[in-house]
Coordinates of C-alpha atoms in Angstrom, one line a residue:
X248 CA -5.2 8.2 -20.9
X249 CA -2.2 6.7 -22.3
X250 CA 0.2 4.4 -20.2
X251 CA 3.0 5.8 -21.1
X252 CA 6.5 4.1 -22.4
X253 CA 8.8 4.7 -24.5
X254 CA 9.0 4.8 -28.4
X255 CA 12.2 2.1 -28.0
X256 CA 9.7 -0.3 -26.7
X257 CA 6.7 -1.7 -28.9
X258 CA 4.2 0.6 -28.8
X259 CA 4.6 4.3 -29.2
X260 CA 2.9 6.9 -27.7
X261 CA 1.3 9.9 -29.3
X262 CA 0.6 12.9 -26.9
X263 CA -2.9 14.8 -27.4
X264 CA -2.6 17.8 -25.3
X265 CA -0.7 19.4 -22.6
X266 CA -2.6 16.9 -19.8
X267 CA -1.5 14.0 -21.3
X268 CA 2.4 15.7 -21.6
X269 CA 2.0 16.8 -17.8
X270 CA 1.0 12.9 -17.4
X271 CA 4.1 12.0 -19.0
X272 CA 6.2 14.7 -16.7
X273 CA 4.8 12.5 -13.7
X274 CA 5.5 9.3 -14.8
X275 CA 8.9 10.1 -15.9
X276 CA 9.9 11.9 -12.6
X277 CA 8.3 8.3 -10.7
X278 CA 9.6 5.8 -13.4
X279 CA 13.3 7.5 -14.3
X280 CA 13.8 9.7 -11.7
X281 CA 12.8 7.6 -8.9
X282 CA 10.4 10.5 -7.5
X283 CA 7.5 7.5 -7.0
X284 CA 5.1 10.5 -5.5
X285 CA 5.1 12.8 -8.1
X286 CA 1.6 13.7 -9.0
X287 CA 0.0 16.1 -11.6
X288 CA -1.5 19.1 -9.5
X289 CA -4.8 19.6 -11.9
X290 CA -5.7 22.4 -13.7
X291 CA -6.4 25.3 -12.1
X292 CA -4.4 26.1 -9.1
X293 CA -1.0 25.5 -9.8
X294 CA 0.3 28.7 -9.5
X295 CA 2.7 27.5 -12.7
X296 CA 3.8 24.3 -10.9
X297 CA 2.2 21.4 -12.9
X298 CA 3.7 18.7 -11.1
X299 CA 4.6 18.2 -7.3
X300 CA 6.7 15.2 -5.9
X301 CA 9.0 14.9 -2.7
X302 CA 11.2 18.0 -2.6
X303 CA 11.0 18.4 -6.5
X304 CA 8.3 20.3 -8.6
X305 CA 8.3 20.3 -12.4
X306 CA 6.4 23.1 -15.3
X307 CA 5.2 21.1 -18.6
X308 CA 4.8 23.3 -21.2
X309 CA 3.0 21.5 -24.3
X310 CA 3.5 24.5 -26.9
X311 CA 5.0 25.0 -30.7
X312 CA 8.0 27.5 -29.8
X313 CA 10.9 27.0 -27.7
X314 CA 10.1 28.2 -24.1
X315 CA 12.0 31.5 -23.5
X316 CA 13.8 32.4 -20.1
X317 CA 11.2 34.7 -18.2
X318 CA 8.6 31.4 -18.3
X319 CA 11.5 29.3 -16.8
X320 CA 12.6 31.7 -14.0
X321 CA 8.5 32.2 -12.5
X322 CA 9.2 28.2 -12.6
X323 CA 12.0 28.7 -10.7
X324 CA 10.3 31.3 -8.1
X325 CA 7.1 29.3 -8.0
X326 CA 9.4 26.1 -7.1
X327 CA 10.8 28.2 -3.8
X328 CA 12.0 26.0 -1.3
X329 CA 12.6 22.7 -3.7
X330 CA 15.5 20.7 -3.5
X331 CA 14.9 20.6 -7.3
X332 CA 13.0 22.5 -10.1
X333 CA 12.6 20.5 -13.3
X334 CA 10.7 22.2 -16.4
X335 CA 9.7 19.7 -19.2
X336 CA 9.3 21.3 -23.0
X337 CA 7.7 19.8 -26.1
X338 CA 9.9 22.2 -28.2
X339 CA 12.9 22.9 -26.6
X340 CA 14.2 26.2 -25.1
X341 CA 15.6 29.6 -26.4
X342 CA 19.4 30.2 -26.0
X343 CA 18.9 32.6 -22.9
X344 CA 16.4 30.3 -21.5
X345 CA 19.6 27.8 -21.3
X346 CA 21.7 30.3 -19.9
X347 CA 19.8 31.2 -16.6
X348 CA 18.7 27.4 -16.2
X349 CA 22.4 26.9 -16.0
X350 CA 22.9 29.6 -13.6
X351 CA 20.0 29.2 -11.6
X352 CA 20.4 24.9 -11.4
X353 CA 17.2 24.7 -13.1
X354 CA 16.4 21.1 -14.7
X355 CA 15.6 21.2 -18.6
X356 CA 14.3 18.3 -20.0
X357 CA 13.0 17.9 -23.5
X358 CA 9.7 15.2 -25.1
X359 CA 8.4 14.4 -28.1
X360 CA 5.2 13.2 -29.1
X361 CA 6.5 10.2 -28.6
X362 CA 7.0 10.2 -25.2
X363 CA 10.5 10.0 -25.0
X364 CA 12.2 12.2 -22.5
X365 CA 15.8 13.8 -22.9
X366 CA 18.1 15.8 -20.9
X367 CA 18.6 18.8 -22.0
X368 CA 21.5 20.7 -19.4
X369 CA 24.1 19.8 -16.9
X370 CA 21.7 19.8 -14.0
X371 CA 19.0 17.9 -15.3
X372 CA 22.4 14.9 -16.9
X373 CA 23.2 15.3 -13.3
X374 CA 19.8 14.2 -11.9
X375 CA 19.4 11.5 -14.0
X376 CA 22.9 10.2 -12.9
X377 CA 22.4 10.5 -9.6
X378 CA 19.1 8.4 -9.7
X379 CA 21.2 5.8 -11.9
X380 CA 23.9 5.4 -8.9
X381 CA 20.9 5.6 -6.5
X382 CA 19.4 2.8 -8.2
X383 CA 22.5 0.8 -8.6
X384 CA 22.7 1.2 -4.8
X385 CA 19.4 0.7 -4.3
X386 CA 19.3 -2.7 -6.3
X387 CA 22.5 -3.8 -4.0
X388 CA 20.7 -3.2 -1.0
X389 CA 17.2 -5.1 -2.1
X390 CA 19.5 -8.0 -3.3
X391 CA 20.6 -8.6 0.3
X392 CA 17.4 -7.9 1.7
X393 CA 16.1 -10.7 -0.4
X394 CA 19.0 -12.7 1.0
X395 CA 18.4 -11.8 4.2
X396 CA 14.5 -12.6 3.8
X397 CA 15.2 -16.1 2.6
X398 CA 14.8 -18.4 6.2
X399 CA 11.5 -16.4 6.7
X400 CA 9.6 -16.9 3.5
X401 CA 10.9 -20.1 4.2
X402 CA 9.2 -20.3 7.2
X403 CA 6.1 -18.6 5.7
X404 CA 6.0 -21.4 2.6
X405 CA 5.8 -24.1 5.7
X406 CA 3.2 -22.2 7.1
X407 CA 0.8 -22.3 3.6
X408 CA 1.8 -25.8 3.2
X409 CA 0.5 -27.5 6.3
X410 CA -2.4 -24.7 5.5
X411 CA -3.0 -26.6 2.2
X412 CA -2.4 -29.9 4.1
X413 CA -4.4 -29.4 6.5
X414 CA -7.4 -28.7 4.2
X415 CA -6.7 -31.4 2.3
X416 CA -7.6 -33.7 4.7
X417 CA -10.7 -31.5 5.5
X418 CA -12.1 -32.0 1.9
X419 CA -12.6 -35.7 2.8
X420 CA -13.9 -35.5 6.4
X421 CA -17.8 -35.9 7.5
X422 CA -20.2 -33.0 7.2
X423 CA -19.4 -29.8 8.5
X424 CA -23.0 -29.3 9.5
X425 CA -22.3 -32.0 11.7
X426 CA -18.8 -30.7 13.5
X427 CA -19.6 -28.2 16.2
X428 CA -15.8 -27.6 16.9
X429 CA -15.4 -27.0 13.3
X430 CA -18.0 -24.7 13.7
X431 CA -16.5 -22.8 16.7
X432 CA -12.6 -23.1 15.3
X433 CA -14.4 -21.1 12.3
X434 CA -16.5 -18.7 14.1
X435 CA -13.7 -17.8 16.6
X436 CA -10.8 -17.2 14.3
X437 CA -13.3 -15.9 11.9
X438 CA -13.9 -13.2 14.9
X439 CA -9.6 -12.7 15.6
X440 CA -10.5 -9.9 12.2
X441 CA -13.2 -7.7 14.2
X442 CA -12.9 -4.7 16.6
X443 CA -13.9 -1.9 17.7
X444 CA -14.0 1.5 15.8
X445 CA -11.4 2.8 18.0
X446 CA -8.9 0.7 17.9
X447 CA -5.8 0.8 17.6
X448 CA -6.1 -0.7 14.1
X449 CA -9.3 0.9 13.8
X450 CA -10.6 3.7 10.8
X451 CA -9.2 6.8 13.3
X452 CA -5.6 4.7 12.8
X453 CA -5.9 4.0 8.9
X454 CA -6.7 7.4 8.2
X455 CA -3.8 9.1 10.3
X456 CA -1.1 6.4 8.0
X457 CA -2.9 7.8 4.9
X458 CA -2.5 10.8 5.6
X459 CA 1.4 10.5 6.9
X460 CA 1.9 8.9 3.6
X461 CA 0.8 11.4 1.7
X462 CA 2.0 14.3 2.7
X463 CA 4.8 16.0 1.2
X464 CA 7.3 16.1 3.5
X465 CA 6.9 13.4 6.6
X466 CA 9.4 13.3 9.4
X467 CA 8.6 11.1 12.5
X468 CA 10.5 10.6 15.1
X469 CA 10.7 6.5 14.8
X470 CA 14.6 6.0 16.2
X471 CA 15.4 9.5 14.1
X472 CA 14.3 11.3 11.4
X473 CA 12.5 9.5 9.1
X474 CA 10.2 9.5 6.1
X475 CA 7.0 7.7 5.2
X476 CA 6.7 5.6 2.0
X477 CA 3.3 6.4 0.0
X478 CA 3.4 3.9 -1.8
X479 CA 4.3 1.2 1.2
X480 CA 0.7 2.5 2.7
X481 CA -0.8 3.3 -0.3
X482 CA -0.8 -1.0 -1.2
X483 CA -1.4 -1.5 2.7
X484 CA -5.1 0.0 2.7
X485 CA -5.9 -1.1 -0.7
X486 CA -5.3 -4.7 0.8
X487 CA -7.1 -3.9 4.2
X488 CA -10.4 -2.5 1.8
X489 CA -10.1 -5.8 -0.1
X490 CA -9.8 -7.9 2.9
X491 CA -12.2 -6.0 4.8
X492 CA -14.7 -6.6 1.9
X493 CA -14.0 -10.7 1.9
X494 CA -14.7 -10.9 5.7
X495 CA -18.4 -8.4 4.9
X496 CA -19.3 -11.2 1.9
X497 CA -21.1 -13.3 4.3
X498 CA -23.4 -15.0 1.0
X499 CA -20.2 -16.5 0.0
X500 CA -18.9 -17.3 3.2
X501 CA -21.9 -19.1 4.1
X502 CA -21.3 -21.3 1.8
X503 CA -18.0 -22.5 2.3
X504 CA -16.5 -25.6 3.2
X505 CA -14.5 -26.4 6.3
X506 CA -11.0 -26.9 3.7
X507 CA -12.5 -23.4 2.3
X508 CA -12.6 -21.4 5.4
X509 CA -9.0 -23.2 7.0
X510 CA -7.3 -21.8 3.0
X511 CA -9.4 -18.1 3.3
X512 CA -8.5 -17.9 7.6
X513 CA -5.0 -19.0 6.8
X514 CA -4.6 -16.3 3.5
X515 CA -6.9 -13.6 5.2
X516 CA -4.1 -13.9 8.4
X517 CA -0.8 -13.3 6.5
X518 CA -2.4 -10.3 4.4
X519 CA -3.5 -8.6 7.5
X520 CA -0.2 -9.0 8.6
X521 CA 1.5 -7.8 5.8
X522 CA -0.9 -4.6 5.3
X523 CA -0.3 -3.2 8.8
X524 CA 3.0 -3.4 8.7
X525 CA 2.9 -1.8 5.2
X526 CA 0.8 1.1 6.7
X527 CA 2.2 1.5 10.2
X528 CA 5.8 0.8 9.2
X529 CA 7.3 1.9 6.2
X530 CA 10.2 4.5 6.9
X531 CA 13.2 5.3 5.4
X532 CA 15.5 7.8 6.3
X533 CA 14.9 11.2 4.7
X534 CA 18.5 11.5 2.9
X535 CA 17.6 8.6 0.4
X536 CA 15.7 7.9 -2.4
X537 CA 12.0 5.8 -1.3
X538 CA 12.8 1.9 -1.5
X539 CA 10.5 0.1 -3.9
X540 CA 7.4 -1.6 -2.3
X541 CA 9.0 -5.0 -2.5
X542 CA 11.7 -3.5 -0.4
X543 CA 8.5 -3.1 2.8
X544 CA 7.0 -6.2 1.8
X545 CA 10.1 -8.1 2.6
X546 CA 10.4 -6.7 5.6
X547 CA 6.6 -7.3 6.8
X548 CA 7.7 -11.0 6.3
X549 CA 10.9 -11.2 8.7
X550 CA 8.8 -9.1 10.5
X551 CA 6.2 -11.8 11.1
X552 CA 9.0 -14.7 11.3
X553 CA 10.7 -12.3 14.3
X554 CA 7.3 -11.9 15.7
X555 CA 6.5 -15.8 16.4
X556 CA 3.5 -15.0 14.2
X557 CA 4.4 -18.3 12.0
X558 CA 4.8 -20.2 14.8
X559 CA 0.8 -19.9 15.8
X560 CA -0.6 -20.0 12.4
X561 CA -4.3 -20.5 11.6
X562 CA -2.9 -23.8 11.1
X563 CA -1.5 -24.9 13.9
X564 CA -4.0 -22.9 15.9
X565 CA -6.6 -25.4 14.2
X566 CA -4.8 -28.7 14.9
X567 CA -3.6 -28.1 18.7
X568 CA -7.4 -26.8 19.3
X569 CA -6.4 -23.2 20.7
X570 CA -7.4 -21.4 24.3
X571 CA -9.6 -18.9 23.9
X572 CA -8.2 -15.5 22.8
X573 CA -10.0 -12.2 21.5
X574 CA -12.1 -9.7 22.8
X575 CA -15.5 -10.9 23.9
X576 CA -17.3 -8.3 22.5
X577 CA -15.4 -8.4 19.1
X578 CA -16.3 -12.1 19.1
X579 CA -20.0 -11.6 20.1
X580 CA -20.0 -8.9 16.8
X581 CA -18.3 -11.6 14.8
X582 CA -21.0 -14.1 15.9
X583 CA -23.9 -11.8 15.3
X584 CA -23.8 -11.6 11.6
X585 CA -23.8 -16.0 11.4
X586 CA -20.7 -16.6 9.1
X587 CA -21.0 -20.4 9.4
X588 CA -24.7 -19.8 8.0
X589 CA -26.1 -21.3 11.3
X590 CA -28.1 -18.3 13.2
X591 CA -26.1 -15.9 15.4
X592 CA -27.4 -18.1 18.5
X593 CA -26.2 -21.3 17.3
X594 CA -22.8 -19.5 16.6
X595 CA -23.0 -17.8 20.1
X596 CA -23.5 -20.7 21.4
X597 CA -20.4 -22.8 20.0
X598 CA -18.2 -19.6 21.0
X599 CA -19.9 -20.6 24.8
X600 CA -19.2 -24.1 25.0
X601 CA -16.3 -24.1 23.1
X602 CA -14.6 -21.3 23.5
X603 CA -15.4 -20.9 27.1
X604 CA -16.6 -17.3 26.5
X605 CA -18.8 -14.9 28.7
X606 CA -21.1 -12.9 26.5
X607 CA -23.0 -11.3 29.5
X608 CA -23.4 -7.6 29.1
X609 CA -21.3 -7.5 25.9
X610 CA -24.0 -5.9 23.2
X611 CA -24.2 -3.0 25.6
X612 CA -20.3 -2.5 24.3
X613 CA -19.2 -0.6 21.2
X614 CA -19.9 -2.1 18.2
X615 CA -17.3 -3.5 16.3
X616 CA -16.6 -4.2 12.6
X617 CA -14.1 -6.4 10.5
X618 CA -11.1 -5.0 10.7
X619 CA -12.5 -1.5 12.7
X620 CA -13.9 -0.5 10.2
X621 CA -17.7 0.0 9.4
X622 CA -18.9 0.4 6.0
X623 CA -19.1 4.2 6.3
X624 CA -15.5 4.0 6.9
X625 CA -14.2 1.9 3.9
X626 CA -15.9 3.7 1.5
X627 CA -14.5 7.2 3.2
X628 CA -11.2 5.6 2.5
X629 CA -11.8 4.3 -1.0
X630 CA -12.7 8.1 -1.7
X631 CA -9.3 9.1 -0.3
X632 CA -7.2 6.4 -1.8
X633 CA -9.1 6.2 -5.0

């Protein structure tokens, strides 16, 4: 399928058929229009509505003649309810086809093969225009926001630098076979990314933030009315199947050094962060157009900074040689499957003596995975997200 751009830019674009054209409707109303979760509906069902987005649906007609005024008024009745009705034509529109789209606040816009995408009335000039001042705005705002993220990525640069440091020093220190508090450090901060199914953070949770993000029209009462960015938890549970993945690649991780494990612990940390805030927290209100991602990504970082998070880093965690923290039976699931590459004993064992943990009755609890999630559950999700 062609990525679409314009025929200003390098490449131009040569449309096949009428799914390639309703592709182009799509990425137009995300790209231009600032609709980011318009989607093409398939072919089938679509009860003449090709493309849906937040409060808008679109027709794409991909035909020879100009597209006559009974086809744009069942686009209009089949769009009931819309804040707007856009109708996209390959070869323009008849002269009473105009006329009721004027009337009726229809939006016409005109393509060619080329994937350009034109304006064609006053109400589809005014869209566009409105998303141009939205965007202006929009630009103003992620300007500040970038100001106003400055001290913590700040903060979160010190953090991967005494991160970096800190393994560094690692790479030239004695065996790690021979470090059991190496060892436990590992094994227990290794464990900090496991729990149980139900969870708060668990597959039950994940599933709930896709589907919030998805839907059509999301209000949730979070101080207000409010809105939930697809996109914002869209990237949060492609990172959390990624990440969850890493911590499940136990032939690689067995093989890692100690400077390895501090840079992975360290990276695996900030990314979790980031994700569940991406997933659990990306509102806007409902009267404006969805901030880009960066927009939620800044914020999961002053998030973290406000949150004390950088303050007890993997990092510093590793060099003041932490209290014990976790759930026991996370910790025992953690030191089950050996990550260090040393039999799940031996790593119960360091968790014991170093850790000061007591294991007794704790494999009669409910299992728990990295992140909540088992493997049934990530590859439910990749069918959902994917």
């Amino acid at each position: 399928m062609a990525k679409f751009r314009s025929s200003r830019h390098d490449h131009e674009i040569l449309l096949a058929d009428w799914l390639e054209a309703e592709e182009l409707a799509a990425w137009y109303m995300r790209e231009d229009l600032g609709m980011s979760a318009a989607r093409v509906t398939g072919s089938g069902n679509d009860r003449g509505i090709d493309v849906v987005a937040d409060s808008a649906v679109a027709q794409v007609k991909h035909v020879s003649v100009p597209v006559g005024a009974p086809v744009v008024q069942a686009a209009l009745g089949a769009g009931h309810g819309n804040e707007a009705v856009l109708f996209f034509s390959l070869s323009g529109y008849t002269r009473q086809a105009e006329e009721f789209a004027a009337r009726a606040g229809v939006c016409l816009f005109q393509y060619d093969i080329y994937g350009d995408v034109r304006a064609r009335n006053d109400a589809a000039r005014e869209l566009v225009a409105n998303r141009k001042s939205a965007s202006s705005a929009q630009d103003t705002g992620l300007n500040q926001l970038r100001a106003k993220a400055a001290p913590a990525l700040a903060r979160l640069e010190t953090v991967r630098r005494t991160a970096d440091t800190l393994a560094t020093s690692l790479e030239h220190a004695a065996d790690l076979g021979n470090d059991d508090r190496t060892l436990a450090l590992i094994t227990g901060l290794y464990a900090q990314f496991y729990e149980k199914r139900d969870s708060r953070w668990g597959y039950p949770a994940s599933e709930e933030s896709i589907e919030a993000g998805w839907a059509e029209l999301v209000l949730k009462t979070v101080r207000g009315n409010v809105r939930v960015s697809r996109a914002a938890v869209d990237a949060g549970v492609h990172e959390l199947i990624e990440l969850h993945d890493e911590l499940g690649d136990l032939d690689r991780l067995r093989q890692l050094t100690a400077a390895q494990w501090l840079r992975a612990l360290s990276d695996w940390e900030f990314r979790w962060n980031r994700a569940r805030y991406l997933m659990t927290c990306s509102y806007f209100p409902p009267t404006e157009n969805e901030p880009p991602l960066e927009t939620f990504e800044l914020e999961a970082v002053i998030d973290m900074s406000n949150g004390g998070k950088f303050n007890h880093a993997v990092a510093s965690r590793w060099i003041d040689g932490p209290t014990r923290s976790g759930d026991p039976e996370n910790c025992f699931a953690a030191a089950q499957i050996d990550p260090v590459g040393r039999g799940a004993d031996y790593c119960l064992r360091l968790l014991e003596d170093f850790w000061g943990m007591d294991f007794s009755g704790a494999e009669d609890g409910k299992p728990a995975y990295p992140l909540g999630w088992s493997q049934k559950d990530v590859d439910s999700l990749r069918r959902i997200v994917d």
